[in-house]
Every structure is written in structure tokens, then in C-alpha cells.
PDB file of C-alpha atoms in Angstrom:
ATOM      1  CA  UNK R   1      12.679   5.040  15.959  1.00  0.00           C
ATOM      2  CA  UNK R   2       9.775   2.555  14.877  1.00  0.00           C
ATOM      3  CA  UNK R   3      10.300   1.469  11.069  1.00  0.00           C
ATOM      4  CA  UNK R   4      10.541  -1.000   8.817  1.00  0.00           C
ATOM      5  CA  UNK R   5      13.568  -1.307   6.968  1.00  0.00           C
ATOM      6  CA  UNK R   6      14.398  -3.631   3.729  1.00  0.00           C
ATOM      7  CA  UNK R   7      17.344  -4.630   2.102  1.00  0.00           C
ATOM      8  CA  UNK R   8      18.457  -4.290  -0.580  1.00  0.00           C
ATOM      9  CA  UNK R   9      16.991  -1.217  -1.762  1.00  0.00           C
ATOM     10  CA  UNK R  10      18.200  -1.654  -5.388  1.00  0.00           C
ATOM     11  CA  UNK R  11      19.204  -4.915  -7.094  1.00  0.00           C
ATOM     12  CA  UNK R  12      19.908  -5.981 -10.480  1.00  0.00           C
ATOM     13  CA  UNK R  13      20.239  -9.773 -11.378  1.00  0.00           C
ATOM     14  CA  UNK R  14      19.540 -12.116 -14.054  1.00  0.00           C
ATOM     15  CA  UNK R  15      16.862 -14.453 -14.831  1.00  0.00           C
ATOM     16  CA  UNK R  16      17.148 -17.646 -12.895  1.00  0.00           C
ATOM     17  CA  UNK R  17      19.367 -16.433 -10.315  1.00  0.00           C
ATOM     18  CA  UNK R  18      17.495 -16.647  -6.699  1.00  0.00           C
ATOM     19  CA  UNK R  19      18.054 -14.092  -4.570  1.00  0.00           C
ATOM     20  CA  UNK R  20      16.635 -12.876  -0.947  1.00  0.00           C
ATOM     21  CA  UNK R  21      15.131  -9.591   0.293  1.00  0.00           C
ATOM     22  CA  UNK R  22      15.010  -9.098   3.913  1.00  0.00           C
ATOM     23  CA  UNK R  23      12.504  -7.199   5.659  1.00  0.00           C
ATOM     24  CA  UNK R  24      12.394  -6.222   9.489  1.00  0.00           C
ATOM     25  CA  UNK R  25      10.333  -4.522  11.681  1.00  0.00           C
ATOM     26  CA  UNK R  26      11.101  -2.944  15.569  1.00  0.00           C
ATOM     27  CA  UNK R  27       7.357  -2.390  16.196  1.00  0.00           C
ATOM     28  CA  UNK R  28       6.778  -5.860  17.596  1.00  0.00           C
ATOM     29  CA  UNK R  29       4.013  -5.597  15.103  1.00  0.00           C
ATOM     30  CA  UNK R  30       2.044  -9.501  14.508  1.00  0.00           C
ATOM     31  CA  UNK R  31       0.741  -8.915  10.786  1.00  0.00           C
ATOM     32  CA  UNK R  32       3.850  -8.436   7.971  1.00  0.00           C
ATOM     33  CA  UNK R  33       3.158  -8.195   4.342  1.00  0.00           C
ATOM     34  CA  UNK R  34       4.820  -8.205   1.033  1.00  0.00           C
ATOM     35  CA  UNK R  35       3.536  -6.116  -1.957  1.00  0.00           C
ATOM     36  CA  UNK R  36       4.718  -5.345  -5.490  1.00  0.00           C
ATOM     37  CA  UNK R  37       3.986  -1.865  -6.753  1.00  0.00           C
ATOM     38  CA  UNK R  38       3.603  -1.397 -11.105  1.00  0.00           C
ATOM     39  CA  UNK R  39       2.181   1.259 -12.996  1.00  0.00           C
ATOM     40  CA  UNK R  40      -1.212   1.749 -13.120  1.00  0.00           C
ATOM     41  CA  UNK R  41      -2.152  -0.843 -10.886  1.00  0.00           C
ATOM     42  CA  UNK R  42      -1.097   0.004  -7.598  1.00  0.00           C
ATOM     43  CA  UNK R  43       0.043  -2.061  -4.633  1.00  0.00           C
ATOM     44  CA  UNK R  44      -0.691  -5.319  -4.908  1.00  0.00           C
ATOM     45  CA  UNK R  45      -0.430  -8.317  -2.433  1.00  0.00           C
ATOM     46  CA  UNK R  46       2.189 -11.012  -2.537  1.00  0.00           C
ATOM     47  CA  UNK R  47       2.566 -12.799   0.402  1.00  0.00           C
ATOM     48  CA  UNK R  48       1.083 -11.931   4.092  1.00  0.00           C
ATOM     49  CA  UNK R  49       2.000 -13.345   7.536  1.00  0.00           C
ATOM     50  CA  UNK R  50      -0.841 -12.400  10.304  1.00  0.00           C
ATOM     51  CA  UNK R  51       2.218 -14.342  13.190  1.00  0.00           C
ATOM     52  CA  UNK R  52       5.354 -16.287  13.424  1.00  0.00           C
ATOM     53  CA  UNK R  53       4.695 -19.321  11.096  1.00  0.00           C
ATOM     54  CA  UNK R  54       1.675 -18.323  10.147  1.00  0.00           C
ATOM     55  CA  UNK R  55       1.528 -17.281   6.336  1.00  0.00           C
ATOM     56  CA  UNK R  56      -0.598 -17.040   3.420  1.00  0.00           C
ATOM     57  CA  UNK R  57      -0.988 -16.181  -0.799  1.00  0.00           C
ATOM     58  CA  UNK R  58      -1.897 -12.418  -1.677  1.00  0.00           C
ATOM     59  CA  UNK R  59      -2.974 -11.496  -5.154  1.00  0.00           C
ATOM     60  CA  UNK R  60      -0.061 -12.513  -6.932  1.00  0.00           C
ATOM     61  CA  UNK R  61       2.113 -15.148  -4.957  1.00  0.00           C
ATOM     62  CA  UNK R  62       3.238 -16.810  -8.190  1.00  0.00           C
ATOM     63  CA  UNK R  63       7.419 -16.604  -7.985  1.00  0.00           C
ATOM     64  CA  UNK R  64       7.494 -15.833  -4.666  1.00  0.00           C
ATOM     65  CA  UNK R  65       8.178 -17.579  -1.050  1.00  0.00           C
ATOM     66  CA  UNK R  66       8.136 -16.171   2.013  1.00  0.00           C
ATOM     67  CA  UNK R  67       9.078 -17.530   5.687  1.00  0.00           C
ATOM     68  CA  UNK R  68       8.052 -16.343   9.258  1.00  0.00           C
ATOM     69  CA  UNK R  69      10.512 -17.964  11.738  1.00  0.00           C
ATOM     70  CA  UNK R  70      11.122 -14.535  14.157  1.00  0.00           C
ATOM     71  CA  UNK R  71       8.111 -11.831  14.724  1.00  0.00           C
ATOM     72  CA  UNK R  72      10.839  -9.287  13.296  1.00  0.00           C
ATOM     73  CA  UNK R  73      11.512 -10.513  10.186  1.00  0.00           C
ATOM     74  CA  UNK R  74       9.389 -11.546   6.438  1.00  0.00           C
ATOM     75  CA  UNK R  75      12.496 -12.269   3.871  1.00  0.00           C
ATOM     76  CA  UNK R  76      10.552 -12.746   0.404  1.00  0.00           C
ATOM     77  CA  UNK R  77      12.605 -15.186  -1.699  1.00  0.00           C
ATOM     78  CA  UNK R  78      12.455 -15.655  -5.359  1.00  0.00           C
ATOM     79  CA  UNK R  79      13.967 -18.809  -6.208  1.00  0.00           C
ATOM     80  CA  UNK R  80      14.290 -18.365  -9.732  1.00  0.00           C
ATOM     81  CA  UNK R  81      13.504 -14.703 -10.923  1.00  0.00           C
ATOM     82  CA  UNK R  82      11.995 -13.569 -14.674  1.00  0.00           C
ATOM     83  CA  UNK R  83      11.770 -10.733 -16.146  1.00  0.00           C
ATOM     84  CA  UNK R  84       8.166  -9.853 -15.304  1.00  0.00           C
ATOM     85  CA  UNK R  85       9.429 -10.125 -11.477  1.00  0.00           C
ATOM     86  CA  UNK R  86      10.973  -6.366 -12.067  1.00  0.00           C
ATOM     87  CA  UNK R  87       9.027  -4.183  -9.880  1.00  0.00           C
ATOM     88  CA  UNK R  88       9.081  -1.933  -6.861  1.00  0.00           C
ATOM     89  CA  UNK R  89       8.855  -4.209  -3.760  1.00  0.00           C
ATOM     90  CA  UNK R  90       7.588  -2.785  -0.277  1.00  0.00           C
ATOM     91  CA  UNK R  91       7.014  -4.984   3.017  1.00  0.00           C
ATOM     92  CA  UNK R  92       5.015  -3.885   5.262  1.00  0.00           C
ATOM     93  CA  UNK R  93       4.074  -4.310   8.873  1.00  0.00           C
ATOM     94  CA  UNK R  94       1.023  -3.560  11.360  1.00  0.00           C
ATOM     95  CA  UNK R  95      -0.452  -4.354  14.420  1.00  0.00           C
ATOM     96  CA  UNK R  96      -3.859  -4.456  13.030  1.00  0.00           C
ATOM     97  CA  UNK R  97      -3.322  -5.242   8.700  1.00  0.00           C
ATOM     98  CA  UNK R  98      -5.209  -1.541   8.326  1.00  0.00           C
ATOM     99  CA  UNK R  99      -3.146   0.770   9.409  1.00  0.00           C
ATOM    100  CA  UNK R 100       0.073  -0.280   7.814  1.00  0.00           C
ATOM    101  CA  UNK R 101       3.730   0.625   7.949  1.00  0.00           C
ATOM    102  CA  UNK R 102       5.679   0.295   4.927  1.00  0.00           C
ATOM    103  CA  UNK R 103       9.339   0.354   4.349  1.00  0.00           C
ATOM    104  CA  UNK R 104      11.019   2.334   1.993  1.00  0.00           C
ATOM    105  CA  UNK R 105      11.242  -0.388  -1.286  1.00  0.00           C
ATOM    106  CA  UNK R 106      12.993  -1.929  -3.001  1.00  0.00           C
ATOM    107  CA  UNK R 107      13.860  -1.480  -7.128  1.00  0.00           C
ATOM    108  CA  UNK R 108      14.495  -4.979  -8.356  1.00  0.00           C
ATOM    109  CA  UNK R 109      15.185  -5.296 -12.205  1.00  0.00           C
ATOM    110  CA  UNK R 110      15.710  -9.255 -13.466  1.00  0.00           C
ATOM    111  CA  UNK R 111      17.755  -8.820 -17.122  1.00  0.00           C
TER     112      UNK R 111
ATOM    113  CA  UNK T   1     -10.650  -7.123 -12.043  1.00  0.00           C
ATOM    114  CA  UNK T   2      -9.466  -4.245  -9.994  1.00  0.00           C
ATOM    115  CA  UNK T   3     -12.076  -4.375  -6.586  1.00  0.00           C
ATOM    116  CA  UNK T   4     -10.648  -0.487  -6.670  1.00  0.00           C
ATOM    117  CA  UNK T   5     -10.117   1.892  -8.900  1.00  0.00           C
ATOM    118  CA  UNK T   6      -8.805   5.585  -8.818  1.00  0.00           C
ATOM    119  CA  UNK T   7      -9.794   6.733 -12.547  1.00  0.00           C
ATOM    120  CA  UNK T   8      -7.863   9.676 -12.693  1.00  0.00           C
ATOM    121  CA  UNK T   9      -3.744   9.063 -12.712  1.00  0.00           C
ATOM    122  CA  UNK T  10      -3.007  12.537 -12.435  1.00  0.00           C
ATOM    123  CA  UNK T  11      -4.305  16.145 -11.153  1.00  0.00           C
ATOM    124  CA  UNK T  12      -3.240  19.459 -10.629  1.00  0.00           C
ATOM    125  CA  UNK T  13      -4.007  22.092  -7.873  1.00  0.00           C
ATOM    126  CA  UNK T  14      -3.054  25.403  -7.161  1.00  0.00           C
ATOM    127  CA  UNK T  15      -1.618  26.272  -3.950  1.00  0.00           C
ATOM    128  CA  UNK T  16      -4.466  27.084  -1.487  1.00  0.00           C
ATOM    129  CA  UNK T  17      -7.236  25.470  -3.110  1.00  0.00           C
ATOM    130  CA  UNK T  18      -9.208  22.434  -2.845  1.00  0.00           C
ATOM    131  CA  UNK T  19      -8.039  18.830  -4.043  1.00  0.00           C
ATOM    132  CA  UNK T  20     -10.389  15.784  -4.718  1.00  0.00           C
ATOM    133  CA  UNK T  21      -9.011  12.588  -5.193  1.00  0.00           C
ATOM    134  CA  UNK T  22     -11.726  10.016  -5.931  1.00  0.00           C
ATOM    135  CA  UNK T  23     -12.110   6.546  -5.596  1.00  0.00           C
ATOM    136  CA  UNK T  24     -14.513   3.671  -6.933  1.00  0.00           C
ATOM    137  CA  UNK T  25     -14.982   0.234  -5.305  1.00  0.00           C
ATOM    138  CA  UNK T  26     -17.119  -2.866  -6.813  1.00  0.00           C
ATOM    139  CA  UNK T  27     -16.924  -5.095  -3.852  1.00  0.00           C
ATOM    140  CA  UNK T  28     -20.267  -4.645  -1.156  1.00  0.00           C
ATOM    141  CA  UNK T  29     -18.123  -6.076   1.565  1.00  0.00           C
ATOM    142  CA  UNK T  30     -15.629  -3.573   1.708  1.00  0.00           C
ATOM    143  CA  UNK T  31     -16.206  -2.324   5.621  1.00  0.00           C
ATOM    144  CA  UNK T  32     -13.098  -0.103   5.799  1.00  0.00           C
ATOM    145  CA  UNK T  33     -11.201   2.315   3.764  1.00  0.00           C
ATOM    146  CA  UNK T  34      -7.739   4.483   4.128  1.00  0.00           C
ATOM    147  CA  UNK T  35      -5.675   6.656   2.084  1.00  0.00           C
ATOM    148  CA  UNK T  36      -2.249   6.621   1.603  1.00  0.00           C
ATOM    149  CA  UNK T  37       0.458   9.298   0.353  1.00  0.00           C
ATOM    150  CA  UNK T  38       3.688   8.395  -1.322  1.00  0.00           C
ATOM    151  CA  UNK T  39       6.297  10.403  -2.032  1.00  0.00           C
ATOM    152  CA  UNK T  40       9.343   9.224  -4.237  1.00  0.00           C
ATOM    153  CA  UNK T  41      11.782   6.831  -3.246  1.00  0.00           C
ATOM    154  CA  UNK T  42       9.990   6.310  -0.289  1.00  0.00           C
ATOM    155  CA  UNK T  43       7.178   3.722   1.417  1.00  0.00           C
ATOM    156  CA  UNK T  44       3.207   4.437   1.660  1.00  0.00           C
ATOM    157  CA  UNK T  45       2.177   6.569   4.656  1.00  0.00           C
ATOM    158  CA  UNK T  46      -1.275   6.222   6.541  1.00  0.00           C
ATOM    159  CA  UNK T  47      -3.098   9.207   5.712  1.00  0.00           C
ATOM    160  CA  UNK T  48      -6.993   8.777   7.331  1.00  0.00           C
ATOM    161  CA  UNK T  49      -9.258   6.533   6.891  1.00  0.00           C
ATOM    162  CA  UNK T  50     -13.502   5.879   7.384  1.00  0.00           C
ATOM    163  CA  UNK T  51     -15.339   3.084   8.401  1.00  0.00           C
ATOM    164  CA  UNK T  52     -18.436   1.832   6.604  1.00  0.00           C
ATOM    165  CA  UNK T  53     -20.603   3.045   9.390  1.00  0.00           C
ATOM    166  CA  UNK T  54     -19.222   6.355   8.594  1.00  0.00           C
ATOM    167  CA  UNK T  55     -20.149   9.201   5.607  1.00  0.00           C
ATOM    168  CA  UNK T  56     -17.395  11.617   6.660  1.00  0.00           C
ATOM    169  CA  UNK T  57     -13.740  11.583   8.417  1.00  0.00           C
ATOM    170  CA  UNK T  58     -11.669  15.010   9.388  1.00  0.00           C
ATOM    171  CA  UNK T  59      -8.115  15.373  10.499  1.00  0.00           C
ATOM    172  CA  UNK T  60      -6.943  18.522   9.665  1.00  0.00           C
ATOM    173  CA  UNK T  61      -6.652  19.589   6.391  1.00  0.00           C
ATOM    174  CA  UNK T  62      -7.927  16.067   5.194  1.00  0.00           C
ATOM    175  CA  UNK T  63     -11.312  14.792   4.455  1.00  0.00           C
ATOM    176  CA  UNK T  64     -12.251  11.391   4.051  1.00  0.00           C
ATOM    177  CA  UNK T  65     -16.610  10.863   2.474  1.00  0.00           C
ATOM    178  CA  UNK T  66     -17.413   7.692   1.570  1.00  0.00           C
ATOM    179  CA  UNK T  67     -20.778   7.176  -0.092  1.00  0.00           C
ATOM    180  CA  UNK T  68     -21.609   3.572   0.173  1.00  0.00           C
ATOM    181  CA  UNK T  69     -25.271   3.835  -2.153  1.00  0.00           C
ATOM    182  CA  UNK T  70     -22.396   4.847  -5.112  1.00  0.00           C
ATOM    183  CA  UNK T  71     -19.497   2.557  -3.845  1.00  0.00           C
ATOM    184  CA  UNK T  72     -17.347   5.924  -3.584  1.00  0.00           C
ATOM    185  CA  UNK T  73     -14.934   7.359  -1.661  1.00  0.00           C
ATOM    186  CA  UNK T  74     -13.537  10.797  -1.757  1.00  0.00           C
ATOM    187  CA  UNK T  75     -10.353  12.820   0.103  1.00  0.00           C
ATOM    188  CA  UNK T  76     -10.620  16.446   0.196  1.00  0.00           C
ATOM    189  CA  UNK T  77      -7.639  18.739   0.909  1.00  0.00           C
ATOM    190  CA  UNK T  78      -8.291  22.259   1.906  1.00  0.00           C
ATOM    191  CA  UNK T  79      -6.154  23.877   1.621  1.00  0.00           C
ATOM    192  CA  UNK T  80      -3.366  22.235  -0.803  1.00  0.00           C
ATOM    193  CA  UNK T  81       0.192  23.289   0.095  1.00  0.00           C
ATOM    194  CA  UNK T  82       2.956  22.247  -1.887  1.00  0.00           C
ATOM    195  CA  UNK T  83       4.609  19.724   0.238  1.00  0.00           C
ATOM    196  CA  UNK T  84       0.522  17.548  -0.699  1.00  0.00           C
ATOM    197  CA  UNK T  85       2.662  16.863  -3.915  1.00  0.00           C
ATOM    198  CA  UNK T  86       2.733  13.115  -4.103  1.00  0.00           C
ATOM    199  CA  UNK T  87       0.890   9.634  -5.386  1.00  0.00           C
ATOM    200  CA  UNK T  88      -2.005   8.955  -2.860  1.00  0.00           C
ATOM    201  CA  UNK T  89      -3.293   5.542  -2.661  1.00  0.00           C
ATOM    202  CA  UNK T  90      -6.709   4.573  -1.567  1.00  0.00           C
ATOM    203  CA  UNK T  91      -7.443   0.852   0.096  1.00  0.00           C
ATOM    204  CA  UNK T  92     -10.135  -1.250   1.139  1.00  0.00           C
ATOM    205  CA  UNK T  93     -10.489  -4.247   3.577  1.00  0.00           C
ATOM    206  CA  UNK T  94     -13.224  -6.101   4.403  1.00  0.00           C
ATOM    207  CA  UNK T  95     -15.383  -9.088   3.848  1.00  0.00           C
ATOM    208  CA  UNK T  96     -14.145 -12.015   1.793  1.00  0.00           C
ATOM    209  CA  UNK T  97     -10.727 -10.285   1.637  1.00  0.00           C
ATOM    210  CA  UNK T  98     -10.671  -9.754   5.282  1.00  0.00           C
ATOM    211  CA  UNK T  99      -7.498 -12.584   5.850  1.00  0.00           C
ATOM    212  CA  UNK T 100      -5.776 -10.421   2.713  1.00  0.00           C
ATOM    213  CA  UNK T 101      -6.760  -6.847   4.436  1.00  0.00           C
ATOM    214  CA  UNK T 102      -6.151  -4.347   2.096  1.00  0.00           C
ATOM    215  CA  UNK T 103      -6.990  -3.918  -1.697  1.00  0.00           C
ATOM    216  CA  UNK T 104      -5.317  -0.955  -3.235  1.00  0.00           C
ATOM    217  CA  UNK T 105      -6.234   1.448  -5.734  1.00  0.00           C
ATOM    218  CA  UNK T 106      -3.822   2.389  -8.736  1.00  0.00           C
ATOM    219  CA  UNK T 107      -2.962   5.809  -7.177  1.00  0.00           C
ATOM    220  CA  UNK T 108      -3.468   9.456  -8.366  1.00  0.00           C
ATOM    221  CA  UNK T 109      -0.648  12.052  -8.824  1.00  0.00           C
ATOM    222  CA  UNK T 110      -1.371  15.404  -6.664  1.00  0.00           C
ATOM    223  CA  UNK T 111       0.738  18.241  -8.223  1.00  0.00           C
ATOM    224  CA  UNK T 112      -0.021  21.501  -6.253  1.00  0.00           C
ATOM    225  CA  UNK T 113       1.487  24.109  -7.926  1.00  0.00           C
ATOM    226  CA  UNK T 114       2.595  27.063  -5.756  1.00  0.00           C
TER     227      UNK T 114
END
């Protein structure tokens, strides 16, 4: 089955601590992306990879890294999370950057 | 400065009729547009989508009209069913945001009410 699955798909941690979310696609798909959904404003870019070490900022990159070593997988790191990190997270994948496949989120809350 | 906005955060339908879920963009070089449908606790699905040399998309039960003149973009389901209930997204791509691809629109909640 073609999808895009992330992990975790709820975390709670505290400010400062870094953690990793992993993101991985079976589509063979070249473009990944990283978005952060909050109310009222939608989806909104983080990070985006169009290949294998090939990435670049979004719309709000600020607290986040991202790495592109294997076509299948976009881990977004946050090396030392705040408080206005908590959000609903969603990679995404494509072969084109239109027509994109998300995964299913993840609920991160930073105390 | 949202490049795309969906004004109205919620709407209601009955069962059977029509739904219109608008959208606004500010940015000319917007070339391509899609809509996306959320239900909870799970991702954004493609829905349709129009290209700029387009007025008018149909798949089904969905309608996609974009009127560039008004930087506007509409979806039209006819008829709603219940199972439409979700947050639908609209999205833009094109010009100087090309290498970012998509801007997204703060969503509208579809309740169809059976």
C-alpha cells in the first residue's frame, strides 16, 4: 500500500529537550516536505527536500533541521524545542510537489 | 501576509444540496491550484485541482472555477453527502514560490447535515 507514515504520532516533551520525528515514504517519490498545521492559518511550510541531499527553508524553518541521506526518509529534528513548537506536524511526499501525499501527523506539545 | 486566504472557517449544508467553499489569492503568479480534504486525526487528501489556463475543473461531484480577473477560486459540491464532512484546504503554487510549491489556505469546516 503506497503511504507515508510518521512517527511518533503523539509526543509530549519539555522545552530544551531535542527530539526526532521520522518520516518515510514507499512511493519512491523525489520531492518530501515538512509542514506545521495551527489554527487559523493552515499548513504551512517548514522544511522541503526536492532529492537526496538536496534541501531547502519553507515559511517557517526557524527551530527546525531536516536531513535527506535515503530517497525514503525526511526526519525533522528540533534540537532544542519551545513552547511555540506545539503544533500538528505532517510530512509529506510527491512525485511532482502538487499533488501531495501526506501522512497522518503528528501532535507534538513542548511543556 | 497570507498569499491565501479562505475567509469563511466554517459552513453548513444540508444533505443533498450545494456547497461553496471559496478561496482568495493576492499573488499574480500563482499558475496552479488544488483542494484538499481533511478529516480528523488524519493527513490532507488531494481533492482536484485547475490550472491557470483553466476557468473550470469536474470530477464527479466536485467542481473546481477559478477566476483569475478576481484572484478567486471556488469548489462546488453537488450534491453534499454526509461523509463531505471535513476541513478542506485550498493551495497554490507557482511563480516566485515555485521551489516552495504549495501555499495553503487556513481551511474551511464543511458540516453537511443529513
Amino acid at each position: 500500500e503506497a503511504q507515508v507514515t510518521q512517527n511518533p504520532r503523539y509526543l509530549i516533551t519539555v522545552t530544551g529537550k531535542k527530539l526526532t520525528v521520522t518520516c518515510s515514504q514507499n512511493m519512491n517519490h523525489e520531492y518530501m516536505s515538512w509542514y506545521r498545521q495551527d489554527p487559523g492559518l493552515g499548513l504551512r511550510q517548514i522544511y522541503y527536500s526536492m532529492n537526496v541531499e538536496v534541501t531547502d527553508k519553507g515559511d517557517v524553518p526557524e527551530g527546525y533541521k531536516v536531513s535527506r541521506k535515503e530517497k525514503r526518509n525526511f526526519p525533522l529534528i528540533l534540537e532544542s524545542p519551545s513552547p511555540n513548537q506545539t503544533s500538528l506536524y505532517f510530512c509529506a511526499s510527491s512525485s511532482s510537489g502538487f499533488e501531495q501525499y501526506f501522512g497522518p501527523g503528528t501532535r507534538l506539545t513542548v511543556t | 501576509d497570507q498569499q491565501v486566504k479562505q475567509n469563511s472557517p466554517s459552513l453548513s449544508v444540508q444533505e443533498g444540496r450545494i456547497s461553496i467553499l471559496n478561496c482568495d489569492y493576492t499573488n499574480s503568479m500563482f499558475d496552479y491550484f488544488l483542494w484538499y480534504k481533511k478529516y480528523p486525526a488524519e493527513g490532507p487528501t488531494f481533492l482536484i485541482s485547475i490550472s491557470s489556463i483553466k476557468d473550470k475543473n469536474e470530477d464527479g461531484r466536485f467542481t473546481v472555477f477559478l477566476n483569475k480577473s478576481a484572484k478567486h477560486l471556488s469548489l462546488h459540491i453537488v450534491p453534499s453527502q454526509p461523509g463531505d464532512s471535513a476541513v478542506y484546504f485550498c493551495a497554490a503554487s507557482g511563480g516566485d514560490n515555485a521551489g516552495n510549491m504549495l501555499t495553503f489556505g487556513g481551511g474551511t469546516r464543511l458540516m453537511v447535515k443529513p
